[in-house]
């Protein structure tokens, strides 16, 4: 079926400043998950296309890496302005391709713009340590240099935002980029290429489309790529890390999450439940930092489950083309089946308090769901659902809350809700997550790093730490006497 809104779009990919088909001429169909209809065809690329893109990026690197931070900063600022000017168009396209509510998709664009502006400014602040004679008669200096061609592999959950997070620091540091969006959501990355074509020199940003198994694997294998930056599933990150070892590539891995939310007995329950209503289910729970795993204090557990259930029952979902709902669809039929399977298996030993079904309708939907009382070692607590499913467990004391919070293989983000300041900071120190929020969940800011511990990966997005990740340190020593 084709989407009735418009004809099916045909898109080419962007290599070396030109719009081209895949070398094989094959294409991939792109779906609108909110109604299950095909909305576009894009090139289905392979090894030859990757090679072409890497060569274009390597050629562009020769001049791009010689530009001053000021030059790159001005271009990134112009790119940010151009994206801002087309925010509504980008957001609407994202909504159609990812099944997100239209307004929510449009509201993601200022975040992309701010991120690019941050890196435009930060590019001008990078420095090595001061020069010195550490050995008599020898002058040492530290240079911070770009890596070369960066292969950026993006996920489907925030397609344009994740593309922006990758492109900003890589280009700011003087690298060139081959960007591969998810095969499910390539459309806004291609629009980004269209916008960038007016601003960046040819080959500085290349966008190629295709599957992870083909294009992604070929990028990881290609000796001309110096670093792979991937945001995706932890198993994908492990595969990439294994393959990248063959060429000893640098890696930037932003992988899965399973965020705990520790709610102590003194917290404001109505406030916390409202936070979870939004930040447990935002983007249909398809968010690596989603507030998905609530650990509630012994005195408030029952009341909290009831309060959260009341909140979650109010969440609306539906096709963004038919109205403004809190949630859109999930990304794919197979993903709904994965979520449904995990909820079904959780029913053994836990209670599904709200939701727990996939409605019969076109598109890929799953009801906002609350599960209470699951065992700490059960699949629903240990594995990433990446859907609109929040669990609530009862802990007995602070030590057990910390133990359970840490007892997963992930370590991306967490939060603590309490009015006891000492306890908040004590727990924030004890839990092993890359971001810990206190009396808050979800808020990001361009100046501060985002990235995981443990199997959530390594490397930081956002902040000056990302610029460090996208650069290499060189020691230059001169004999001066
Ligand atoms: P995914 O792992 O299926 O795909 C991510 C990207 O990797 C896609 O572009 C895909 O084509 C590519 N890919 C897949 N297999 C590959 C391979 N073998 N070699 C090279 N590339 C390959 O992930 P997804 O389903 O698109 O995204 C959801 C996942 O992303 C979740 O696990 C989520 O937690 C994670 N995520 C993490 C962050 C973070 O900041 N840590 C942010 C957003 C999403």
Short mmCIF file of C-alpha atoms and ligand atoms in Angstrom, two decimals:
data_model
loop_
_atom_site.label_atom_id
_atom_site.label_comp_id
_atom_site.label_asym_id
_atom_site.label_seq_id
_atom_site.Cartn_x
_atom_site.Cartn_y
_atom_site.Cartn_z
CA UNK A 1 0.00 0.00 0.00
CA UNK A 2 1.17 3.56 -0.58
CA UNK A 3 0.55 6.48 1.75
CA UNK A 4 -2.45 8.48 0.57
CA UNK A 5 -1.07 11.84 1.70
CA UNK A 6 1.20 12.19 -1.33
CA UNK A 7 2.76 10.05 -4.02
CA UNK A 8 5.59 7.78 -3.05
CA UNK A 9 8.79 9.84 -2.97
CA UNK A 10 11.91 8.71 -4.77
CA UNK A 11 15.11 9.85 -3.13
CA UNK A 12 18.74 9.54 -4.17
CA UNK A 13 21.70 9.56 -1.82
CA UNK A 14 24.30 12.30 -1.45
CA UNK A 15 27.94 11.48 -2.23
CA UNK A 16 30.70 13.99 -2.96
CA UNK A 17 28.21 16.83 -3.44
CA UNK A 18 26.10 14.91 -6.01
CA UNK A 19 22.76 13.09 -5.81
CA UNK A 20 23.21 9.51 -6.98
CA UNK A 21 21.45 6.14 -7.11
CA UNK A 22 23.03 3.06 -5.56
CA UNK A 23 25.68 1.40 -7.71
CA UNK A 24 23.41 -1.62 -8.12
CA UNK A 25 20.37 0.52 -8.93
CA UNK A 26 18.46 -1.34 -6.19
CA UNK A 27 16.12 0.53 -3.85
CA UNK A 28 14.63 0.08 -0.40
CA UNK A 29 11.00 0.87 0.47
CA UNK A 30 10.46 3.22 3.41
CA UNK A 31 7.26 2.92 5.45
CA UNK A 32 5.12 5.29 7.47
CA UNK A 33 4.74 3.16 10.60
CA UNK A 34 1.66 5.07 11.72
CA UNK A 35 -0.37 3.53 8.89
CA UNK A 36 1.92 0.83 7.46
CA UNK A 37 2.08 2.39 4.00
CA UNK A 38 5.11 2.88 1.80
CA UNK A 39 6.01 6.57 1.48
CA UNK A 40 9.40 6.50 -0.26
CA UNK A 41 12.04 4.51 -2.06
CA UNK A 42 15.71 5.18 -1.34
CA UNK A 43 18.93 3.67 -2.71
CA UNK A 44 19.85 0.26 -1.32
CA UNK A 45 23.61 0.68 -1.13
CA UNK A 46 26.44 -1.79 -0.74
CA UNK A 47 30.23 -1.99 -0.68
CA UNK A 48 30.75 -0.02 -3.88
CA UNK A 49 28.65 2.90 -2.62
CA UNK A 50 30.45 2.93 0.72
CA UNK A 51 33.80 3.00 -1.06
CA UNK A 52 32.66 5.88 -3.23
CA UNK A 53 31.43 7.87 -0.23
CA UNK A 54 34.59 7.20 1.77
CA UNK A 55 36.77 8.33 -1.14
CA UNK A 56 34.71 11.53 -1.51
CA UNK A 57 35.00 12.20 2.24
CA UNK A 58 38.75 11.48 2.20
CA UNK A 59 39.29 13.92 -0.67
CA UNK A 60 37.24 16.59 1.08
CA UNK A 61 39.22 15.99 4.29
CA UNK A 62 42.38 17.26 2.61
CA UNK A 63 40.97 20.80 2.50
CA UNK A 64 38.33 20.68 5.27
CA UNK A 65 40.92 19.65 7.86
CA UNK A 66 42.99 22.72 6.92
CA UNK A 67 40.14 25.20 7.54
CA UNK A 68 40.35 27.30 10.68
CA UNK A 69 37.99 26.69 13.60
CA UNK A 70 36.47 30.06 12.73
CA UNK A 71 35.66 28.94 9.15
CA UNK A 72 34.06 25.71 10.34
CA UNK A 73 32.21 27.53 13.09
CA UNK A 74 30.67 29.97 10.61
CA UNK A 75 29.54 27.14 8.34
CA UNK A 76 27.99 25.21 11.23
CA UNK A 77 26.17 28.36 12.32
CA UNK A 78 24.81 28.80 8.79
CA UNK A 79 23.77 25.14 8.76
CA UNK A 80 21.96 25.62 12.08
CA UNK A 81 20.16 28.71 10.72
CA UNK A 82 19.11 26.86 7.56
CA UNK A 83 17.75 23.93 9.58
CA UNK A 84 15.91 26.32 11.87
CA UNK A 85 14.31 28.02 8.86
CA UNK A 86 12.93 24.66 7.69
CA UNK A 87 12.07 23.26 11.14
CA UNK A 88 8.41 22.66 10.42
CA UNK A 89 9.10 20.86 7.13
CA UNK A 90 11.76 18.65 8.74
CA UNK A 91 9.52 17.89 11.73
CA UNK A 92 6.56 16.95 9.52
CA UNK A 93 8.71 14.63 7.43
CA UNK A 94 10.14 13.05 10.59
CA UNK A 95 6.64 12.52 11.93
CA UNK A 96 5.58 10.72 8.74
CA UNK A 97 8.67 8.53 8.66
CA UNK A 98 8.98 7.67 12.37
CA UNK A 99 5.30 7.69 13.43
CA UNK A 100 5.87 10.49 15.96
CA UNK A 101 3.24 13.08 16.92
CA UNK A 102 3.76 15.99 14.53
CA UNK A 103 4.23 18.70 17.16
CA UNK A 104 6.70 16.58 19.12
CA UNK A 105 8.72 15.99 15.95
CA UNK A 106 8.76 19.70 15.13
CA UNK A 107 9.87 20.50 18.69
CA UNK A 108 12.93 18.27 18.28
CA UNK A 109 14.39 20.56 15.63
CA UNK A 110 15.39 23.46 17.95
CA UNK A 111 17.36 20.88 19.94
CA UNK A 112 19.29 19.92 16.79
CA UNK A 113 19.85 23.58 15.99
CA UNK A 114 21.09 24.40 19.49
CA UNK A 115 23.46 21.44 19.39
CA UNK A 116 25.01 22.60 16.13
CA UNK A 117 25.36 26.13 17.48
CA UNK A 118 27.06 24.78 20.59
CA UNK A 119 29.61 22.86 18.50
CA UNK A 120 30.10 25.88 16.24
CA UNK A 121 31.21 27.82 19.33
CA UNK A 122 33.06 24.97 21.04
CA UNK A 123 35.13 24.31 17.89
CA UNK A 124 36.94 27.58 18.61
CA UNK A 125 37.89 26.67 22.18
CA UNK A 126 39.81 23.43 21.62
CA UNK A 127 43.46 23.40 22.64
CA UNK A 128 46.26 21.09 23.66
CA UNK A 129 48.26 21.54 26.88
CA UNK A 130 50.80 24.36 27.02
CA UNK A 131 54.17 23.71 25.42
CA UNK A 132 57.12 23.01 27.71
CA UNK A 133 60.65 21.58 27.89
CA UNK A 134 60.04 18.36 29.79
CA UNK A 135 63.40 17.03 28.61
CA UNK A 136 66.34 19.45 28.60
CA UNK A 137 66.86 20.89 25.13
CA UNK A 138 63.59 19.50 23.82
CA UNK A 139 60.36 21.42 23.31
CA UNK A 140 57.16 19.37 23.56
CA UNK A 141 53.78 20.50 22.39
CA UNK A 142 50.37 18.87 22.17
CA UNK A 143 48.23 19.15 19.07
CA UNK A 144 44.57 18.11 19.00
CA UNK A 145 43.82 16.96 15.47
CA UNK A 146 40.86 15.57 13.51
CA UNK A 147 40.73 11.80 12.96
CA UNK A 148 39.87 11.83 9.25
CA UNK A 149 36.72 10.27 7.79
CA UNK A 150 34.14 9.49 10.46
CA UNK A 151 31.48 6.86 9.71
CA UNK A 152 28.30 7.88 11.54
CA UNK A 153 25.58 5.25 11.96
CA UNK A 154 22.29 6.57 13.33
CA UNK A 155 19.20 4.88 14.84
CA UNK A 156 15.51 5.26 14.00
CA UNK A 157 14.18 6.59 17.28
CA UNK A 158 15.35 10.22 16.87
CA UNK A 159 16.64 10.17 13.27
CA UNK A 160 17.42 13.85 12.68
CA UNK A 161 18.44 14.58 16.26
CA UNK A 162 20.92 11.70 16.37
CA UNK A 163 22.26 12.67 12.93
CA UNK A 164 22.79 16.21 14.24
CA UNK A 165 24.50 14.98 17.41
CA UNK A 166 26.96 13.05 15.25
CA UNK A 167 27.60 15.54 12.47
CA UNK A 168 28.12 18.61 14.74
CA UNK A 169 31.18 17.52 16.77
CA UNK A 170 32.71 15.54 13.89
CA UNK A 171 32.67 18.48 11.47
CA UNK A 172 33.55 21.03 14.15
CA UNK A 173 36.79 19.15 14.83
CA UNK A 174 37.72 19.15 11.11
CA UNK A 175 36.67 15.58 10.24
CA UNK A 176 34.54 14.71 7.22
CA UNK A 177 31.53 12.42 7.56
CA UNK A 178 29.81 9.50 5.88
CA UNK A 179 26.41 9.33 7.58
CA UNK A 180 24.18 6.27 7.38
CA UNK A 181 20.68 6.75 8.77
CA UNK A 182 18.60 3.74 9.80
CA UNK A 183 17.06 1.96 6.80
CA UNK A 184 13.69 2.60 8.45
CA UNK A 185 14.11 6.37 8.78
CA UNK A 186 16.42 7.81 6.12
CA UNK A 187 14.27 10.73 4.95
CA UNK A 188 15.27 13.56 7.30
CA UNK A 189 18.97 12.70 6.99
CA UNK A 190 18.59 13.08 3.21
CA UNK A 191 16.85 16.41 3.79
CA UNK A 192 19.77 17.41 6.03
CA UNK A 193 22.11 16.62 3.11
CA UNK A 194 19.98 18.80 0.84
CA UNK A 195 20.22 21.70 3.29
CA UNK A 196 23.96 21.17 3.88
CA UNK A 197 24.64 21.04 0.12
CA UNK A 198 24.13 24.81 0.00
CA UNK A 199 26.64 25.43 2.78
CA UNK A 200 29.34 22.76 3.11
CA UNK A 201 31.98 21.97 0.46
CA UNK A 202 31.35 18.77 -1.56
CA UNK A 203 32.30 15.56 0.23
CA UNK A 204 32.38 17.07 3.73
CA UNK A 205 29.01 15.46 4.57
CA UNK A 206 27.90 12.40 2.61
CA UNK A 207 24.65 10.57 3.34
CA UNK A 208 24.22 7.00 2.11
CA UNK A 209 21.23 4.76 2.62
CA UNK A 210 20.87 1.04 3.09
CA UNK A 211 20.72 -1.64 5.74
CA UNK A 212 22.98 -2.09 8.74
CA UNK A 213 24.04 -5.54 7.59
CA UNK A 214 25.23 -4.24 4.23
CA UNK A 215 26.13 -0.53 4.38
CA UNK A 216 26.82 -0.48 8.12
CA UNK A 217 29.08 -3.51 7.97
CA UNK A 218 30.95 -2.18 4.95
CA UNK A 219 31.52 1.12 6.71
CA UNK A 220 32.94 -0.61 9.77
CA UNK A 221 35.16 -2.74 7.56
CA UNK A 222 36.41 0.09 5.30
CA UNK A 223 40.07 0.97 5.99
CA UNK A 224 39.50 4.57 4.86
CA UNK A 225 37.21 5.28 7.83
CA UNK A 226 39.10 6.27 10.97
CA UNK A 227 36.26 6.17 13.46
CA UNK A 228 32.78 4.70 13.68
CA UNK A 229 30.21 6.53 15.74
CA UNK A 230 27.09 4.42 16.22
CA UNK A 231 23.92 4.95 18.19
CA UNK A 232 21.93 1.76 18.39
CA UNK A 233 21.22 -1.48 20.14
CA UNK A 234 23.88 -2.95 22.48
CA UNK A 235 24.09 -6.13 20.36
CA UNK A 236 24.73 -3.96 17.28
CA UNK A 237 27.47 -2.15 19.19
CA UNK A 238 29.10 -5.46 20.12
CA UNK A 239 29.04 -6.67 16.50
CA UNK A 240 30.56 -3.39 15.35
CA UNK A 241 33.24 -3.50 18.05
CA UNK A 242 34.25 -7.02 16.98
CA UNK A 243 34.46 -6.10 13.30
CA UNK A 244 36.17 -2.75 14.00
CA UNK A 245 38.98 -4.57 15.75
CA UNK A 246 40.18 -5.82 12.35
CA UNK A 247 41.20 -2.28 11.36
CA UNK A 248 41.66 -1.03 14.95
CA UNK A 249 39.13 1.73 14.40
CA UNK A 250 38.22 4.26 17.01
CA UNK A 251 34.69 3.74 18.27
CA UNK A 252 32.02 5.93 19.76
CA UNK A 253 29.23 3.69 21.02
CA UNK A 254 25.90 5.09 22.26
CA UNK A 255 23.93 1.92 22.99
CA UNK A 256 20.94 0.65 24.91
CA UNK A 257 19.59 1.76 28.27
CA UNK A 258 17.35 0.62 31.11
CA UNK A 259 16.96 3.71 33.25
CA UNK A 260 16.03 3.19 36.90
CA UNK A 261 13.94 5.82 38.68
CA UNK A 262 14.40 5.57 42.46
CA UNK A 263 11.41 7.06 44.28
CA UNK A 264 11.94 7.39 48.03
CA UNK A 265 9.04 7.49 50.50
CA UNK A 266 9.36 11.27 51.00
CA UNK A 267 8.97 12.14 47.29
CA UNK A 268 5.98 14.07 45.92
CA UNK A 269 4.10 11.15 44.34
CA UNK A 270 1.81 13.18 42.11
CA UNK A 271 4.77 15.03 40.68
CA UNK A 272 6.78 11.84 40.10
CA UNK A 273 3.83 10.04 38.48
CA UNK A 274 3.35 12.97 36.14
CA UNK A 275 7.04 12.93 35.23
CA UNK A 276 6.83 9.21 34.46
CA UNK A 277 3.67 9.70 32.43
CA UNK A 278 5.72 11.87 30.09
CA UNK A 279 9.25 10.57 30.35
CA UNK A 280 8.50 6.87 30.63
CA UNK A 281 6.36 6.99 27.50
CA UNK A 282 7.84 9.83 25.45
CA UNK A 283 8.37 8.74 21.83
CA UNK A 284 6.41 5.58 22.67
CA UNK A 285 9.12 4.61 25.18
CA UNK A 286 11.51 4.22 22.23
CA UNK A 287 14.14 6.21 24.04
CA UNK A 288 17.42 4.99 25.50
CA UNK A 289 16.94 7.18 28.61
CA UNK A 290 13.20 6.44 29.07
CA UNK A 291 12.11 6.34 32.72
CA UNK A 292 11.26 2.70 32.38
CA UNK A 293 12.15 0.98 35.64
CA UNK A 294 10.63 2.51 38.77
CA UNK A 295 11.98 1.45 42.15
CA UNK A 296 9.45 2.69 44.72
CA UNK A 297 9.91 3.03 48.49
CA UNK A 298 8.23 0.53 50.84
CA UNK A 299 5.68 2.99 52.29
CA UNK A 300 4.48 4.48 49.03
CA UNK A 301 4.63 1.51 46.65
CA UNK A 302 0.85 0.73 46.46
CA UNK A 303 -0.15 4.39 46.33
CA UNK A 304 2.45 5.09 43.66
CA UNK A 305 1.31 2.21 41.44
CA UNK A 306 -2.29 3.49 41.67
CA UNK A 307 -1.29 7.12 41.00
CA UNK A 308 0.87 6.16 38.03
CA UNK A 309 -1.90 3.90 36.65
CA UNK A 310 -4.33 6.86 36.77
CA UNK A 311 -1.86 9.01 34.85
CA UNK A 312 -1.03 6.38 32.24
CA UNK A 313 -4.71 5.67 31.51
CA UNK A 314 -4.95 9.27 30.29
CA UNK A 315 -2.25 8.88 27.63
CA UNK A 316 -3.69 9.04 24.12
CA UNK A 317 -2.13 7.46 21.04
CA UNK A 318 -2.95 7.35 17.35
CA UNK A 319 -1.96 8.21 13.80
CA UNK A 320 -0.38 11.72 13.82
CA UNK A 321 -2.10 12.41 10.47
CA UNK A 322 -5.50 12.00 12.15
CA UNK A 323 -5.01 14.25 15.17
CA UNK A 324 -2.66 15.40 17.91
CA UNK A 325 -2.11 12.50 20.30
CA UNK A 326 0.36 12.10 23.16
CA UNK A 327 1.98 9.16 21.35
CA UNK A 328 2.20 8.00 17.75
CA UNK A 329 3.01 4.50 16.60
CA UNK A 330 5.95 2.25 17.31
CA UNK A 331 8.48 1.92 14.52
CA UNK A 332 7.57 -1.45 12.97
CA UNK A 333 5.32 -4.51 13.19
CA UNK A 334 8.25 -6.65 14.33
CA UNK A 335 8.96 -4.18 17.12
CA UNK A 336 5.34 -4.33 18.37
CA UNK A 337 5.68 -8.12 18.44
CA UNK A 338 8.90 -7.85 20.46
CA UNK A 339 7.23 -5.54 23.02
CA UNK A 340 4.10 -7.76 23.19
CA UNK A 341 6.23 -10.88 23.71
CA UNK A 342 8.10 -9.31 26.62
CA UNK A 343 4.85 -8.17 28.28
CA UNK A 344 3.29 -11.63 27.84
CA UNK A 345 6.28 -13.32 29.45
CA UNK A 346 6.21 -10.75 32.28
CA UNK A 347 2.65 -11.78 33.21
CA UNK A 348 4.17 -14.86 34.84
CA UNK A 349 5.11 -13.43 38.24
CA UNK A 350 4.06 -9.79 37.73
CA UNK A 351 0.79 -7.88 37.32
CA UNK A 352 -0.10 -5.90 34.20
CA UNK A 353 -1.92 -2.98 35.85
CA UNK A 354 -2.65 -0.89 32.74
CA UNK A 355 -2.46 -1.71 29.02
CA UNK A 356 -0.77 -4.90 27.85
CA UNK A 357 -2.27 -5.19 24.35
CA UNK A 358 -1.54 -4.32 20.74
CA UNK A 359 -4.74 -2.85 19.27
CA UNK A 360 -6.07 -4.28 16.00
CA UNK A 361 -5.69 -1.38 13.60
CA UNK A 362 -3.51 -0.31 10.67
CA UNK A 363 -0.05 0.85 11.73
CA UNK A 364 2.10 -0.42 14.56
CA UNK A 365 0.70 0.44 17.99
CA UNK A 366 0.99 -0.82 21.55
CA UNK A 367 -0.98 0.40 24.55
CA UNK A 368 0.85 2.40 27.26
CA UNK A 369 1.47 -0.27 29.89
CA UNK A 370 2.34 -0.45 33.60
CA UNK A 371 3.66 -3.67 35.12
CA UNK A 372 3.92 -4.04 38.91
CA UNK A 373 5.91 -6.42 41.08
CA UNK A 374 8.26 -8.05 38.55
CA UNK A 375 11.21 -10.01 39.88
CA UNK A 376 14.59 -8.24 39.69
CA UNK A 377 16.09 -11.07 37.62
CA UNK A 378 13.17 -11.30 35.17
CA UNK A 379 13.52 -10.38 31.49
CA UNK A 380 11.19 -7.36 31.76
CA UNK A 381 13.54 -5.80 34.37
CA UNK A 382 16.84 -6.88 32.81
CA UNK A 383 16.31 -6.25 29.09
CA UNK A 384 15.50 -3.14 27.09
CA UNK A 385 11.82 -3.13 25.99
CA UNK A 386 12.10 0.10 23.98
CA UNK A 387 8.35 0.49 24.01
CA UNK A 388 5.61 2.13 26.13
CA UNK A 389 6.11 -0.17 29.11
CA UNK A 390 7.07 0.94 32.63
CA UNK A 391 7.68 -1.44 35.53
CA UNK A 392 7.32 -0.66 39.25
CA UNK A 393 9.15 -2.65 41.96
CA UNK A 394 9.10 -2.21 45.74
CA UNK A 395 12.45 -1.83 47.52
CA UNK A 396 12.91 -2.13 51.27
CA UNK A 397 15.77 0.29 51.95
CA UNK A 398 18.31 2.57 50.29
CA UNK A 399 20.91 -0.20 49.96
CA UNK A 400 18.51 -2.44 48.03
CA UNK A 401 17.42 0.45 45.80
CA UNK A 402 21.06 1.06 44.85
CA UNK A 403 21.71 -2.65 44.36
CA UNK A 404 18.72 -3.11 42.05
CA UNK A 405 19.41 0.11 40.16
CA UNK A 406 22.91 -1.16 39.34
CA UNK A 407 21.87 -4.77 38.74
CA UNK A 408 21.45 -4.49 34.94
CA UNK A 409 24.05 -4.61 32.18
CA UNK A 410 23.18 -1.06 31.06
CA UNK A 411 24.35 2.25 32.54
CA UNK A 412 23.09 5.17 30.50
CA UNK A 413 20.77 7.30 32.65
CA UNK A 414 18.97 7.19 36.01
CA UNK A 415 17.04 9.42 38.37
CA UNK A 416 16.43 9.82 42.09
CA UNK A 417 13.37 11.46 43.64
CA UNK A 418 13.62 12.54 47.30
CA UNK A 419 13.53 15.69 49.40
CA UNK A 420 16.56 14.52 51.40
CA UNK A 421 19.49 16.30 49.73
CA UNK A 422 22.17 14.17 51.39
CA UNK A 423 20.48 10.98 50.28
CA UNK A 424 20.04 12.30 46.74
CA UNK A 425 23.75 12.98 46.32
CA UNK A 426 24.76 9.78 48.13
CA UNK A 427 22.66 7.69 45.75
CA UNK A 428 23.75 9.70 42.70
CA UNK A 429 27.33 8.77 43.57
CA UNK A 430 26.57 5.09 44.19
CA UNK A 431 24.72 4.31 40.98
CA UNK A 432 26.64 3.48 37.81
CA UNK A 433 25.02 5.57 35.11
CA UNK A 434 26.39 8.22 32.75
CA UNK A 435 23.68 10.72 33.73
CA UNK A 436 21.88 10.93 37.07
CA UNK A 437 19.00 13.36 37.46
CA UNK A 438 17.73 14.46 40.87
CA UNK A 439 13.99 15.19 41.18
CA UNK A 440 13.85 15.23 37.37
CA UNK A 441 14.17 12.81 34.50
CA UNK A 442 15.11 13.26 30.85
CA UNK A 443 16.36 16.83 30.54
CA UNK A 444 19.35 17.31 28.23
CA UNK A 445 21.46 20.35 27.50
CA UNK A 446 24.07 20.82 24.76
CA UNK A 447 26.84 21.86 27.20
CA UNK A 448 26.63 18.65 29.24
CA UNK A 449 27.73 15.13 28.17
CA UNK A 450 25.40 12.26 27.34
CA UNK A 451 26.83 8.76 27.23
CA UNK A 452 26.82 5.42 28.95
CA UNK A 453 28.64 3.24 31.43
CA UNK A 454 28.85 -0.56 31.13
CA UNK A 455 27.04 -2.06 28.10
CA UNK A 456 25.43 1.30 27.27
CA UNK A 457 28.69 2.04 25.48
CA UNK A 458 31.51 4.50 25.63
CA UNK A 459 32.18 8.02 24.41
CA UNK A 460 30.07 11.12 24.98
CA UNK A 461 27.59 12.96 22.80
CA UNK A 462 27.03 16.71 23.31
CA UNK A 463 29.46 18.90 25.31
CA UNK A 464 33.17 19.56 24.84
CA UNK A 465 33.80 15.91 25.77
CA UNK A 466 32.35 14.91 22.39
CA UNK A 467 34.90 17.11 20.64
CA UNK A 468 37.63 15.23 22.50
CA UNK A 469 36.15 11.94 21.28
CA UNK A 470 36.17 13.13 17.66
CA UNK A 471 39.84 14.15 17.80
CA UNK A 472 43.27 12.65 18.41
CA UNK A 473 46.13 13.94 20.51
CA UNK A 474 49.53 14.30 18.89
CA UNK A 475 52.79 14.96 20.72
CA UNK A 476 55.29 17.04 18.74
CA UNK A 477 58.81 17.21 20.18
CA UNK A 478 61.54 19.49 18.82
CA UNK A 479 65.23 19.40 19.64
CA UNK A 480 65.96 23.03 20.40
CA UNK A 481 69.54 22.91 21.61
P1 LIG B 1 19.94 -0.79 15.70
O1 LIG B 1 21.08 -1.30 16.48
O2 LIG B 1 19.02 -1.77 15.11
O3 LIG B 1 20.44 0.14 14.50
C1 LIG B 1 21.21 1.31 14.73
C2 LIG B 1 21.98 1.62 13.46
O4 LIG B 1 22.98 0.60 13.29
C3 LIG B 1 21.13 1.58 12.19
O5 LIG B 1 21.56 2.59 11.30
C4 LIG B 1 21.41 0.21 11.64
O6 LIG B 1 21.21 0.13 10.24
C5 LIG B 1 22.88 0.03 12.00
N1 LIG B 1 23.33 -1.36 12.10
C6 LIG B 1 22.61 -2.44 12.46
N2 LIG B 1 23.39 -3.54 12.42
C7 LIG B 1 24.62 -3.14 12.03
C8 LIG B 1 25.87 -3.81 11.82
N3 LIG B 1 25.99 -5.12 12.00
N4 LIG B 1 26.93 -3.08 11.43
C9 LIG B 1 26.83 -1.75 11.26
N5 LIG B 1 25.69 -1.06 11.43
C10 LIG B 1 24.59 -1.74 11.83
O7 LIG B 1 19.23 0.23 16.70
P2 LIG B 1 17.83 0.96 16.46
O8 LIG B 1 16.82 -0.11 16.65
O9 LIG B 1 17.87 1.77 15.22
O10 LIG B 1 17.80 1.99 17.67
C11 LIG B 1 17.36 1.63 18.92
C12 LIG B 1 18.53 1.36 19.86
O11 LIG B 1 19.36 2.53 19.92
C13 LIG B 1 18.10 1.08 21.27
O12 LIG B 1 18.84 0.02 21.81
C14 LIG B 1 18.43 2.39 22.01
O13 LIG B 1 18.63 2.25 23.38
C15 LIG B 1 19.64 2.83 21.29
N6 LIG B 1 19.84 4.28 21.45
C16 LIG B 1 20.87 4.71 22.24
C17 LIG B 1 21.08 6.06 22.43
C18 LIG B 1 22.20 6.54 23.30
O14 LIG B 1 22.46 7.74 23.32
N7 LIG B 1 22.90 5.67 24.02
C19 LIG B 1 20.24 7.00 21.81
C20 LIG B 1 19.19 6.53 21.00
C21 LIG B 1 19.02 5.16 20.81
#
